[in-house]
Structures are given as C-alpha cells and as structure tokens.
Amino acid sequence: MQPQNDNTLTGFAQQHHIEGLTQQSLQAINNGESDYSIEKARQFLHFQQRINKELLQHRIITSNAYTAWFERGNQNLQQIKAFIVQFSVFSNQFLIAQLNKMIHADTLESMRASKEILANEMGVRFKTVKPASDVQGSTEGTIEGSTFNFKAGHFEWLYNIAKHLGMRFDEIGQPRHGTRSTLFFCDELIRLYGGDNYQVSQAVSYAVENWAAAGFWGQLINGFKSFNKRNGQELPLGFFVWHDQLESQHAAHTQEELEELYFTQHLNEDEFIHYGNEMLDAVAVFWDGLNEQRYELETVH
Ligand SMILES: [Fe+2]
C-alpha cells in the first residue's frame, strides 16, 4: 500500500475521531495492518488519558525539589561532590539493570536494543553518517562495527568531573559510597527495569523515559554552568550534555513505542500504571535522598 501523506492521515484521524495517535499508528490502521483497528485506537486514546492523569503527573516528573535547587547553581563544594558520588553509584548500578534487561529480552530484536545501550554505556560509540564533533560521540546511530574506547565509557566522563573536584577514583562509583536512598533506587531499577516480567519492564521503561525527558538533565547542566562560573572552575560537562541530547531524541520514539506495544500486545492497563508509579516512587526516593543530603551539607565549609 502507498504511504499516505500527513494531510491524508490527519483527515483520516478526524473522520474516525482518533486524533492524537502518532502518524505511525494512523498509517498502520489506514493500511489495515493486523492488530490495528479504529476500535483499538479509541481504547488506546482512553488509556493515554489515564496515563496522563495517573502516571505522568507523578510529583517527581512535575516538580523535583532537588534539581530545581541544583539549577540555581549555589552549591558549595561538598554538595557538588556528594552529587557526583551518588550519580556515579547510580551510573554503575544501571549497568547491572541494563544487563539483566538484556538477558530477560524475549526477542532477538529487543536483546540487541538492550545490548546496544549497555555497550554504548561502557564505551562503544554510536556510529553515524556525519562524524560527531566531540569526545562523547553521537547520541544516535548504531554500535554495529564501531570501536570500543575506554574514554567513551560514561562512567569515565563522571570520573573526569570527580578528578576536577579533587576526588580519587576509589571515592566514587562503589555501592559502599551510596546512601540508603540511592541504593534503594538502584535495587528497584534492577528489580523492575531489569526484571523478567516483560510487561513490567515495558511499563517501567516508559515511566523512566518520561522522567528523563522531564527536563532534569537541562536543570543539572544549568546548575553546573553557574557553579563553574561562580568558582572559576571548568568541570567537564560532557556526561550531562550527552544524556540531555539523548533524551530529546528518545522523547519522540517513546510515544511510538507505547502505541506499538498497546496495539500488538495484550497490555494490562492497571498493571502498566501500577508498575510505572512504583518505579517513579523509587526515582523520587533517589532525588529526595539527594535533597536531604544537600541540607545536611549546607553548613559544611
Ligand atoms: Fe549513560
């Protein structure tokens, strides 16, 4: 079948009262692909309203007290060090969650998708047609046929910041450096995001993507920039800038992925919302922990 142009699909959506779906889904319905129907589209749009109300309004998405404070850029040295330590613990534990997600994949395609994220995290840059201008490399493309570089490991970008702050390698990244809240968050990530229940990990991925796209990377970058300016420092911000760029690209795909999941799998709507919230609750524990810690370090000189 011929691909329809956007105007035709918009008209098609209006005619059937299914406005709000991605072009990808509209195209599939219009093409009469199996699993795709107008009835299912209406069910999805109803589910999307539930998601908007019952998941995406989670307080850690709508208002994060720690990153709002961080953005103002008034951190003292102890506070910024403490942040790097907790983030480096999370960064390492994320590898375990991602490895488990890869192992629990139930198709070759999803195993490769998870493996790609893991390999990139450890130092295999994405390859694109146009070469990336900075050391971090591109945020899109594939790792297939790409070369491993120690310096491209995300943890090493964090270590670069730590070095600038006068910290040793053995002062970051280990579970023993994590606060109880950070470790709780990491354990939940391993249990839910890396767990063996496909529907749970899909719900959790959707929640995590929406958390990551909520703007906290930008807030952290702004905070670091003011910190640098105020202290005459040059902390290298590659880690944060790269993840910020990655997320702005992901956001567009997240909705397409959710719709594909809804149309092609038998999704349990209540469970999706339940597990998404369970993950976001753990995300909130992480940021709340950082927020308590920064109050404790307020008076330290
Ligand atoms: Fe990363």
PDB file of C-alpha atoms and ligand atoms in Angstrom:
ATOM      1  CA  MET A   1       0.000   0.000   0.000  1.00  0.00           C
ATOM      2  CA  GLN A   2       1.103   3.568  -0.714  1.00  0.00           C
ATOM      3  CA  PRO A   3       2.291   5.616   2.251  1.00  0.00           C
ATOM      4  CA  GLN A   4      -0.254   8.361   2.912  1.00  0.00           C
ATOM      5  CA  ASN A   5       0.909  11.923   3.372  1.00  0.00           C
ATOM      6  CA  ASP A   6       0.330  13.676   6.679  1.00  0.00           C
ATOM      7  CA  ASN A   7      -2.714  15.633   5.477  1.00  0.00           C
ATOM      8  CA  THR A   8      -4.500  12.490   4.358  1.00  0.00           C
ATOM      9  CA  LEU A   9      -3.775  10.851   7.712  1.00  0.00           C
ATOM     10  CA  THR A  10      -4.969  13.920   9.625  1.00  0.00           C
ATOM     11  CA  GLY A  11      -8.226  13.785   7.681  1.00  0.00           C
ATOM     12  CA  PHE A  12      -8.473  10.064   8.354  1.00  0.00           C
ATOM     13  CA  ALA A  13      -7.969  10.646  12.091  1.00  0.00           C
ATOM     14  CA  GLN A  14     -10.608  13.398  12.197  1.00  0.00           C
ATOM     15  CA  GLN A  15     -13.098  11.318  10.293  1.00  0.00           C
ATOM     16  CA  HIS A  16     -12.823   8.485  12.823  1.00  0.00           C
ATOM     17  CA  HIS A  17     -12.297  10.636  15.942  1.00  0.00           C
ATOM     18  CA  ILE A  18      -8.890   9.175  16.698  1.00  0.00           C
ATOM     19  CA  GLU A  19      -6.842  12.376  16.707  1.00  0.00           C
ATOM     20  CA  GLY A  20      -3.825  12.203  18.983  1.00  0.00           C
ATOM     21  CA  LEU A  21      -2.286   8.995  17.678  1.00  0.00           C
ATOM     22  CA  THR A  22       1.200   9.101  16.156  1.00  0.00           C
ATOM     23  CA  GLN A  23       1.450   9.128  12.366  1.00  0.00           C
ATOM     24  CA  GLN A  24       2.976   5.655  12.574  1.00  0.00           C
ATOM     25  CA  SER A  25      -0.134   4.151  14.191  1.00  0.00           C
ATOM     26  CA  LEU A  26      -2.535   6.054  11.919  1.00  0.00           C
ATOM     27  CA  GLN A  27      -0.650   4.726   8.929  1.00  0.00           C
ATOM     28  CA  ALA A  28      -0.880   1.163  10.249  1.00  0.00           C
ATOM     29  CA  ILE A  29      -4.644   1.462  10.821  1.00  0.00           C
ATOM     30  CA  ASN A  30      -5.145   3.044   7.417  1.00  0.00           C
ATOM     31  CA  ASN A  31      -3.152   0.228   5.840  1.00  0.00           C
ATOM     32  CA  GLY A  32      -5.342  -2.332   7.602  1.00  0.00           C
ATOM     33  CA  GLU A  33      -2.381  -3.991   9.322  1.00  0.00           C
ATOM     34  CA  SER A  34      -3.310  -6.867  11.605  1.00  0.00           C
ATOM     35  CA  ASP A  35      -3.651  -5.850  15.297  1.00  0.00           C
ATOM     36  CA  TYR A  36      -4.507  -2.286  14.202  1.00  0.00           C
ATOM     37  CA  SER A  37      -8.144  -1.138  14.233  1.00  0.00           C
ATOM     38  CA  ILE A  38     -10.158   2.019  14.860  1.00  0.00           C
ATOM     39  CA  GLU A  39     -11.807   0.379  17.864  1.00  0.00           C
ATOM     40  CA  LYS A  40      -8.404  -0.367  19.413  1.00  0.00           C
ATOM     41  CA  ALA A  41      -7.277   3.179  18.620  1.00  0.00           C
ATOM     42  CA  ARG A  42     -10.177   4.589  20.650  1.00  0.00           C
ATOM     43  CA  GLN A  43      -9.319   2.269  23.529  1.00  0.00           C
ATOM     44  CA  PHE A  44      -5.735   3.450  23.362  1.00  0.00           C
ATOM     45  CA  LEU A  45      -6.679   7.131  23.457  1.00  0.00           C
ATOM     46  CA  HIS A  46      -8.745   6.437  26.564  1.00  0.00           C
ATOM     47  CA  PHE A  47      -5.767   4.636  28.125  1.00  0.00           C
ATOM     48  CA  GLN A  48      -3.500   7.555  27.204  1.00  0.00           C
ATOM     49  CA  GLN A  49      -5.781   9.874  29.189  1.00  0.00           C
ATOM     50  CA  ARG A  50      -5.409   7.570  32.178  1.00  0.00           C
ATOM     51  CA  ILE A  51      -1.618   7.574  31.761  1.00  0.00           C
ATOM     52  CA  ASN A  52      -1.580  11.366  31.595  1.00  0.00           C
ATOM     53  CA  LYS A  53      -3.594  11.638  34.807  1.00  0.00           C
ATOM     54  CA  GLU A  54      -2.435   8.649  36.826  1.00  0.00           C
ATOM     55  CA  LEU A  55       1.233   8.308  35.862  1.00  0.00           C
ATOM     56  CA  LEU A  56       2.704  11.380  34.194  1.00  0.00           C
ATOM     57  CA  GLN A  57       1.517  13.703  36.958  1.00  0.00           C
ATOM     58  CA  HIS A  58       3.841  11.933  39.405  1.00  0.00           C
ATOM     59  CA  ARG A  59       5.477  14.563  41.590  1.00  0.00           C
ATOM     60  CA  ILE A  60       8.979  13.556  40.538  1.00  0.00           C
ATOM     61  CA  ILE A  61       8.063  14.382  36.932  1.00  0.00           C
ATOM     62  CA  THR A  62       6.163  17.588  37.633  1.00  0.00           C
ATOM     63  CA  SER A  63       8.309  19.040  40.429  1.00  0.00           C
ATOM     64  CA  ASN A  64      11.707  17.837  41.547  1.00  0.00           C
ATOM     65  CA  ALA A  65      12.830  19.911  44.529  1.00  0.00           C
ATOM     66  CA  TYR A  66      16.464  18.816  44.279  1.00  0.00           C
ATOM     67  CA  THR A  67      17.046  19.608  40.598  1.00  0.00           C
ATOM     68  CA  ALA A  68      15.150  22.898  40.967  1.00  0.00           C
ATOM     69  CA  TRP A  69      17.591  23.822  43.762  1.00  0.00           C
ATOM     70  CA  PHE A  70      20.568  22.479  41.797  1.00  0.00           C
ATOM     71  CA  GLU A  71      19.694  24.629  38.796  1.00  0.00           C
ATOM     72  CA  ARG A  72      20.091  27.800  40.835  1.00  0.00           C
ATOM     73  CA  GLY A  73      23.799  26.974  40.997  1.00  0.00           C
ATOM     74  CA  ASN A  74      24.503  27.898  44.621  1.00  0.00           C
ATOM     75  CA  GLN A  75      26.049  24.557  45.596  1.00  0.00           C
ATOM     76  CA  ASN A  76      29.059  24.503  47.837  1.00  0.00           C
ATOM     77  CA  LEU A  77      31.951  22.180  47.009  1.00  0.00           C
ATOM     78  CA  GLN A  78      30.785  19.417  49.391  1.00  0.00           C
ATOM     79  CA  GLN A  79      27.313  19.438  47.875  1.00  0.00           C
ATOM     80  CA  ILE A  80      28.552  19.145  44.313  1.00  0.00           C
ATOM     81  CA  LYS A  81      30.980  16.364  45.285  1.00  0.00           C
ATOM     82  CA  ALA A  82      28.210  14.464  47.059  1.00  0.00           C
ATOM     83  CA  PHE A  83      26.039  14.720  43.964  1.00  0.00           C
ATOM     84  CA  ILE A  84      28.781  13.301  41.718  1.00  0.00           C
ATOM     85  CA  VAL A  85      29.356  10.428  44.133  1.00  0.00           C
ATOM     86  CA  GLN A  86      25.677   9.421  44.247  1.00  0.00           C
ATOM     87  CA  PHE A  87      25.285   9.774  40.497  1.00  0.00           C
ATOM     88  CA  SER A  88      28.374   7.640  39.907  1.00  0.00           C
ATOM     89  CA  VAL A  89      26.935   4.887  42.117  1.00  0.00           C
ATOM     90  CA  PHE A  90      23.705   5.010  40.097  1.00  0.00           C
ATOM     91  CA  SER A  91      25.662   5.008  36.823  1.00  0.00           C
ATOM     92  CA  ASN A  92      27.433   1.749  37.759  1.00  0.00           C
ATOM     93  CA  GLN A  93      24.343   0.025  39.145  1.00  0.00           C
ATOM     94  CA  PHE A  94      22.477   0.968  35.981  1.00  0.00           C
ATOM     95  CA  LEU A  95      24.861  -1.384  34.117  1.00  0.00           C
ATOM     96  CA  ILE A  96      23.543  -4.291  36.181  1.00  0.00           C
ATOM     97  CA  ALA A  97      19.929  -3.316  35.500  1.00  0.00           C
ATOM     98  CA  GLN A  98      20.643  -2.952  31.795  1.00  0.00           C
ATOM     99  CA  LEU A  99      22.484  -6.297  31.640  1.00  0.00           C
ATOM    100  CA  ASN A 100      19.540  -8.020  33.322  1.00  0.00           C
ATOM    101  CA  LYS A 101      17.132  -6.336  30.916  1.00  0.00           C
ATOM    102  CA  MET A 102      19.209  -7.679  28.037  1.00  0.00           C
ATOM    103  CA  ILE A 103      19.226 -11.199  29.474  1.00  0.00           C
ATOM    104  CA  HIS A 104      15.451 -11.120  30.001  1.00  0.00           C
ATOM    105  CA  ALA A 105      14.679  -9.948  26.457  1.00  0.00           C
ATOM    106  CA  ASP A 106      12.234 -12.248  24.719  1.00  0.00           C
ATOM    107  CA  THR A 107      13.107 -11.392  21.128  1.00  0.00           C
ATOM    108  CA  LEU A 108      16.439 -11.055  19.364  1.00  0.00           C
ATOM    109  CA  GLU A 109      15.451  -7.519  18.397  1.00  0.00           C
ATOM    110  CA  SER A 110      14.881  -6.391  21.977  1.00  0.00           C
ATOM    111  CA  MET A 111      18.010  -8.206  23.180  1.00  0.00           C
ATOM    112  CA  ARG A 112      20.005  -6.215  20.646  1.00  0.00           C
ATOM    113  CA  ALA A 113      18.299  -2.962  21.616  1.00  0.00           C
ATOM    114  CA  SER A 114      19.283  -3.539  25.254  1.00  0.00           C
ATOM    115  CA  LYS A 115      22.778  -4.718  24.351  1.00  0.00           C
ATOM    116  CA  GLU A 116      23.325  -1.576  22.313  1.00  0.00           C
ATOM    117  CA  ILE A 117      22.518   0.644  25.284  1.00  0.00           C
ATOM    118  CA  LEU A 118      24.794  -1.439  27.526  1.00  0.00           C
ATOM    119  CA  ALA A 119      27.726  -1.443  25.093  1.00  0.00           C
ATOM    120  CA  ASN A 120      27.382   2.282  24.491  1.00  0.00           C
ATOM    121  CA  GLU A 121      27.293   2.877  28.243  1.00  0.00           C
ATOM    122  CA  MET A 122      30.609   1.011  28.554  1.00  0.00           C
ATOM    123  CA  GLY A 123      32.453   2.718  25.712  1.00  0.00           C
ATOM    124  CA  VAL A 124      31.239   1.804  22.219  1.00  0.00           C
ATOM    125  CA  ARG A 125      30.246   4.996  20.449  1.00  0.00           C
ATOM    126  CA  PHE A 126      27.247   5.211  18.142  1.00  0.00           C
ATOM    127  CA  LYS A 127      28.245   5.411  14.506  1.00  0.00           C
ATOM    128  CA  THR A 128      26.515   7.937  12.289  1.00  0.00           C
ATOM    129  CA  VAL A 129      26.965   9.181   8.763  1.00  0.00           C
ATOM    130  CA  LYS A 130      28.187  12.530   9.974  1.00  0.00           C
ATOM    131  CA  PRO A 131      31.103  12.300  12.428  1.00  0.00           C
ATOM    132  CA  ALA A 132      30.439  13.679  15.881  1.00  0.00           C
ATOM    133  CA  SER A 133      32.430  16.738  16.831  1.00  0.00           C
ATOM    134  CA  ASP A 134      33.101  15.991  20.495  1.00  0.00           C
ATOM    135  CA  VAL A 135      34.722  13.260  22.550  1.00  0.00           C
ATOM    136  CA  GLN A 136      31.382  11.926  23.786  1.00  0.00           C
ATOM    137  CA  GLY A 137      30.306  10.997  20.278  1.00  0.00           C
ATOM    138  CA  SER A 138      26.887  10.917  18.703  1.00  0.00           C
ATOM    139  CA  THR A 139      23.654  10.165  20.569  1.00  0.00           C
ATOM    140  CA  GLU A 140      22.122   8.277  17.646  1.00  0.00           C
ATOM    141  CA  GLY A 141      23.140   5.642  15.137  1.00  0.00           C
ATOM    142  CA  THR A 142      24.335   2.113  15.857  1.00  0.00           C
ATOM    143  CA  ILE A 143      27.221   0.457  17.690  1.00  0.00           C
ATOM    144  CA  GLU A 144      27.470  -2.207  14.943  1.00  0.00           C
ATOM    145  CA  GLY A 145      31.018  -2.136  13.574  1.00  0.00           C
ATOM    146  CA  SER A 146      32.002   0.679  15.917  1.00  0.00           C
ATOM    147  CA  THR A 147      35.175   0.691  18.004  1.00  0.00           C
ATOM    148  CA  PHE A 148      35.424   0.411  21.762  1.00  0.00           C
ATOM    149  CA  ASN A 149      37.175   3.251  23.555  1.00  0.00           C
ATOM    150  CA  PHE A 150      37.796   3.285  27.299  1.00  0.00           C
ATOM    151  CA  LYS A 151      37.372   7.047  27.236  1.00  0.00           C
ATOM    152  CA  ALA A 152      33.884   6.723  25.744  1.00  0.00           C
ATOM    153  CA  GLY A 153      32.590   4.875  28.823  1.00  0.00           C
ATOM    154  CA  HIS A 154      30.000   7.057  30.537  1.00  0.00           C
ATOM    155  CA  PHE A 155      31.490   6.312  33.940  1.00  0.00           C
ATOM    156  CA  GLU A 156      34.795   7.824  32.802  1.00  0.00           C
ATOM    157  CA  TRP A 157      33.024  11.094  31.943  1.00  0.00           C
ATOM    158  CA  LEU A 158      31.802  11.228  35.525  1.00  0.00           C
ATOM    159  CA  TYR A 159      35.276  10.351  36.787  1.00  0.00           C
ATOM    160  CA  ASN A 160      36.611  13.326  34.786  1.00  0.00           C
ATOM    161  CA  ILE A 161      34.370  15.622  36.810  1.00  0.00           C
ATOM    162  CA  ALA A 162      35.397  13.897  40.040  1.00  0.00           C
ATOM    163  CA  LYS A 163      39.085  14.438  39.200  1.00  0.00           C
ATOM    164  CA  HIS A 164      38.476  18.147  38.638  1.00  0.00           C
ATOM    165  CA  LEU A 165      36.890  18.229  42.081  1.00  0.00           C
ATOM    166  CA  GLY A 166      39.981  16.622  43.591  1.00  0.00           C
ATOM    167  CA  MET A 167      38.459  13.200  44.204  1.00  0.00           C
ATOM    168  CA  ARG A 168      40.242   9.877  43.771  1.00  0.00           C
ATOM    169  CA  PHE A 169      38.932   7.012  41.630  1.00  0.00           C
ATOM    170  CA  ASP A 170      38.177   4.912  44.695  1.00  0.00           C
ATOM    171  CA  GLU A 171      35.997   7.637  46.159  1.00  0.00           C
ATOM    172  CA  ILE A 172      33.254   7.238  43.565  1.00  0.00           C
ATOM    173  CA  GLY A 173      31.089   4.603  41.920  1.00  0.00           C
ATOM    174  CA  GLN A 174      31.109   1.809  44.520  1.00  0.00           C
ATOM    175  CA  PRO A 175      27.918   0.660  46.225  1.00  0.00           C
ATOM    176  CA  ARG A 176      29.599   1.427  49.565  1.00  0.00           C
ATOM    177  CA  HIS A 177      29.553   5.109  48.582  1.00  0.00           C
ATOM    178  CA  GLY A 178      25.806   5.081  48.027  1.00  0.00           C
ATOM    179  CA  THR A 179      23.357   6.450  50.565  1.00  0.00           C
ATOM    180  CA  ARG A 180      20.434   4.257  51.578  1.00  0.00           C
ATOM    181  CA  SER A 181      18.145   6.172  49.220  1.00  0.00           C
ATOM    182  CA  THR A 182      20.495   5.835  46.251  1.00  0.00           C
ATOM    183  CA  LEU A 183      20.898   2.108  46.853  1.00  0.00           C
ATOM    184  CA  PHE A 184      17.142   1.646  47.238  1.00  0.00           C
ATOM    185  CA  PHE A 185      16.594   3.351  43.887  1.00  0.00           C
ATOM    186  CA  CYS A 186      19.261   1.205  42.207  1.00  0.00           C
ATOM    187  CA  ASP A 187      17.809  -2.002  43.662  1.00  0.00           C
ATOM    188  CA  GLU A 188      14.353  -1.058  42.416  1.00  0.00           C
ATOM    189  CA  LEU A 189      15.782  -0.321  38.982  1.00  0.00           C
ATOM    190  CA  ILE A 190      17.398  -3.764  38.892  1.00  0.00           C
ATOM    191  CA  ARG A 191      14.204  -5.435  40.165  1.00  0.00           C
ATOM    192  CA  LEU A 192      11.716  -3.613  37.919  1.00  0.00           C
ATOM    193  CA  TYR A 193      13.574  -2.309  34.850  1.00  0.00           C
ATOM    194  CA  GLY A 194      15.842  -5.370  34.708  1.00  0.00           C
ATOM    195  CA  GLY A 195      13.207  -7.878  35.845  1.00  0.00           C
ATOM    196  CA  ASP A 196      11.947 -10.904  33.955  1.00  0.00           C
ATOM    197  CA  ASN A 197       8.352  -9.713  33.525  1.00  0.00           C
ATOM    198  CA  TYR A 198       8.151  -8.144  30.081  1.00  0.00           C
ATOM    199  CA  GLN A 199       5.017  -6.092  30.781  1.00  0.00           C
ATOM    200  CA  VAL A 200       6.536  -4.718  33.978  1.00  0.00           C
ATOM    201  CA  SER A 201       9.812  -3.742  32.319  1.00  0.00           C
ATOM    202  CA  GLN A 202       7.935  -2.075  29.447  1.00  0.00           C
ATOM    203  CA  ALA A 203       5.833  -0.023  31.864  1.00  0.00           C
ATOM    204  CA  VAL A 204       8.946   0.874  33.827  1.00  0.00           C
ATOM    205  CA  SER A 205      10.861   1.864  30.681  1.00  0.00           C
ATOM    206  CA  TYR A 206       8.011   4.154  29.670  1.00  0.00           C
ATOM    207  CA  ALA A 207       7.973   5.758  33.123  1.00  0.00           C
ATOM    208  CA  VAL A 208      11.766   6.144  33.183  1.00  0.00           C
ATOM    209  CA  GLU A 209      11.788   7.673  29.692  1.00  0.00           C
ATOM    210  CA  ASN A 210       9.183  10.214  30.701  1.00  0.00           C
ATOM    211  CA  TRP A 211      11.112  11.021  33.855  1.00  0.00           C
ATOM    212  CA  ALA A 212      14.308  11.501  31.839  1.00  0.00           C
ATOM    213  CA  ALA A 213      12.542  13.682  29.299  1.00  0.00           C
ATOM    214  CA  ALA A 214      11.026  15.881  32.012  1.00  0.00           C
ATOM    215  CA  GLY A 215      13.942  18.302  31.854  1.00  0.00           C
ATOM    216  CA  PHE A 216      16.179  17.381  34.801  1.00  0.00           C
ATOM    217  CA  TRP A 217      19.283  16.981  32.604  1.00  0.00           C
ATOM    218  CA  GLY A 218      18.913  20.606  31.497  1.00  0.00           C
ATOM    219  CA  GLN A 219      18.479  21.735  35.106  1.00  0.00           C
ATOM    220  CA  LEU A 220      21.662  19.910  36.119  1.00  0.00           C
ATOM    221  CA  ILE A 221      23.602  21.435  33.203  1.00  0.00           C
ATOM    222  CA  ASN A 222      22.443  24.948  34.116  1.00  0.00           C
ATOM    223  CA  GLY A 223      23.462  24.358  37.716  1.00  0.00           C
ATOM    224  CA  PHE A 224      26.917  23.120  36.733  1.00  0.00           C
ATOM    225  CA  LYS A 225      27.428  26.092  34.415  1.00  0.00           C
ATOM    226  CA  SER A 226      26.693  28.581  37.193  1.00  0.00           C
ATOM    227  CA  PHE A 227      28.862  26.590  39.589  1.00  0.00           C
ATOM    228  CA  ASN A 228      31.742  26.752  37.098  1.00  0.00           C
ATOM    229  CA  LYS A 229      31.259  30.466  36.553  1.00  0.00           C
ATOM    230  CA  ARG A 230      30.980  31.318  40.222  1.00  0.00           C
ATOM    231  CA  ASN A 231      34.029  29.267  41.199  1.00  0.00           C
ATOM    232  CA  GLY A 232      36.227  29.832  38.173  1.00  0.00           C
ATOM    233  CA  GLN A 233      36.052  26.063  37.572  1.00  0.00           C
ATOM    234  CA  GLU A 234      35.943  24.159  34.319  1.00  0.00           C
ATOM    235  CA  LEU A 235      34.154  20.976  35.252  1.00  0.00           C
ATOM    236  CA  PRO A 236      33.748  18.999  32.004  1.00  0.00           C
ATOM    237  CA  LEU A 237      30.013  18.596  31.419  1.00  0.00           C
ATOM    238  CA  GLY A 238      30.093  16.018  28.638  1.00  0.00           C
ATOM    239  CA  PHE A 239      28.263  13.385  30.688  1.00  0.00           C
ATOM    240  CA  PHE A 240      25.279  15.656  31.268  1.00  0.00           C
ATOM    241  CA  VAL A 241      25.212  17.324  27.862  1.00  0.00           C
ATOM    242  CA  TRP A 242      25.317  13.959  26.090  1.00  0.00           C
ATOM    243  CA  HIS A 243      22.453  12.495  28.134  1.00  0.00           C
ATOM    244  CA  ASP A 244      20.392  15.626  27.623  1.00  0.00           C
ATOM    245  CA  GLN A 245      20.766  15.291  23.849  1.00  0.00           C
ATOM    246  CA  LEU A 246      19.978  11.589  24.004  1.00  0.00           C
ATOM    247  CA  GLU A 247      16.751  12.235  25.857  1.00  0.00           C
ATOM    248  CA  SER A 248      15.480  14.865  23.470  1.00  0.00           C
ATOM    249  CA  GLN A 249      15.797  12.264  20.702  1.00  0.00           C
ATOM    250  CA  HIS A 250      14.218   9.499  22.762  1.00  0.00           C
ATOM    251  CA  ALA A 251      11.141  11.511  23.609  1.00  0.00           C
ATOM    252  CA  ALA A 252       9.867  11.282  20.040  1.00  0.00           C
ATOM    253  CA  HIS A 253      10.211   7.492  19.970  1.00  0.00           C
ATOM    254  CA  THR A 254       8.720   6.845  23.389  1.00  0.00           C
ATOM    255  CA  GLN A 255       5.161   7.546  22.267  1.00  0.00           C
ATOM    256  CA  GLU A 256       5.530   5.418  19.127  1.00  0.00           C
ATOM    257  CA  GLU A 257       6.845   2.554  21.233  1.00  0.00           C
ATOM    258  CA  LEU A 258       3.941   2.781  23.665  1.00  0.00           C
ATOM    259  CA  GLU A 259       1.386   2.687  20.853  1.00  0.00           C
ATOM    260  CA  GLU A 260       3.107  -0.241  19.179  1.00  0.00           C
ATOM    261  CA  LEU A 261       3.096  -2.073  22.490  1.00  0.00           C
ATOM    262  CA  TYR A 262      -0.583  -1.336  23.042  1.00  0.00           C
ATOM    263  CA  PHE A 263      -1.705  -2.436  19.595  1.00  0.00           C
ATOM    264  CA  THR A 264       0.407  -5.563  19.344  1.00  0.00           C
ATOM    265  CA  GLN A 265       0.427  -6.957  22.922  1.00  0.00           C
ATOM    266  CA  HIS A 266      -2.355  -7.574  25.387  1.00  0.00           C
ATOM    267  CA  LEU A 267      -1.438  -4.836  27.782  1.00  0.00           C
ATOM    268  CA  ASN A 268      -2.841  -4.865  31.296  1.00  0.00           C
ATOM    269  CA  GLU A 269      -3.642  -1.169  31.756  1.00  0.00           C
ATOM    270  CA  ASP A 270      -3.893  -1.232  35.552  1.00  0.00           C
ATOM    271  CA  GLU A 271      -0.583  -3.049  35.897  1.00  0.00           C
ATOM    272  CA  PHE A 272       1.115  -0.684  33.472  1.00  0.00           C
ATOM    273  CA  ILE A 273       0.117   2.293  35.591  1.00  0.00           C
ATOM    274  CA  HIS A 274       0.853   0.487  38.841  1.00  0.00           C
ATOM    275  CA  TYR A 275       4.414  -0.547  37.945  1.00  0.00           C
ATOM    276  CA  GLY A 276       5.180   2.771  36.258  1.00  0.00           C
ATOM    277  CA  ASN A 277       4.286   4.515  39.512  1.00  0.00           C
ATOM    278  CA  GLU A 278       6.254   2.024  41.582  1.00  0.00           C
ATOM    279  CA  MET A 279       9.380   2.912  39.575  1.00  0.00           C
ATOM    280  CA  LEU A 280       8.751   6.651  39.805  1.00  0.00           C
ATOM    281  CA  ASP A 281       8.311   6.316  43.578  1.00  0.00           C
ATOM    282  CA  ALA A 282      11.832   4.843  43.703  1.00  0.00           C
ATOM    283  CA  VAL A 283      13.144   7.617  41.449  1.00  0.00           C
ATOM    284  CA  ALA A 284      11.655  10.075  43.940  1.00  0.00           C
ATOM    285  CA  VAL A 285      13.464   8.326  46.816  1.00  0.00           C
ATOM    286  CA  PHE A 286      16.761   8.926  44.980  1.00  0.00           C
ATOM    287  CA  TRP A 287      16.181  12.654  44.455  1.00  0.00           C
ATOM    288  CA  ASP A 288      14.673  13.124  47.923  1.00  0.00           C
ATOM    289  CA  GLY A 289      17.789  11.483  49.368  1.00  0.00           C
ATOM    290  CA  LEU A 290      19.994  13.930  47.490  1.00  0.00           C
ATOM    291  CA  ASN A 291      17.818  16.768  48.706  1.00  0.00           C
ATOM    292  CA  GLU A 292      18.163  15.728  52.368  1.00  0.00           C
ATOM    293  CA  GLN A 293      21.889  15.289  51.925  1.00  0.00           C
ATOM    294  CA  ARG A 294      22.340  18.770  50.473  1.00  0.00           C
ATOM    295  CA  TYR A 295      20.604  20.275  53.534  1.00  0.00           C
ATOM    296  CA  GLU A 296      22.981  18.331  55.765  1.00  0.00           C
ATOM    297  CA  LEU A 297      25.949  19.671  53.790  1.00  0.00           C
ATOM    298  CA  GLU A 298      24.651  23.251  53.790  1.00  0.00           C
ATOM    299  CA  THR A 299      26.751  24.302  56.750  1.00  0.00           C
ATOM    300  CA  VAL A 300      29.858  22.294  55.920  1.00  0.00           C
ATOM    301  CA  HIS A 301      32.748  24.507  54.865  1.00  0.00           C
TER     302      HIS A 301
HETATM  303 FE    FE B   1      24.740   6.797  30.330  1.00  0.00          FE
END
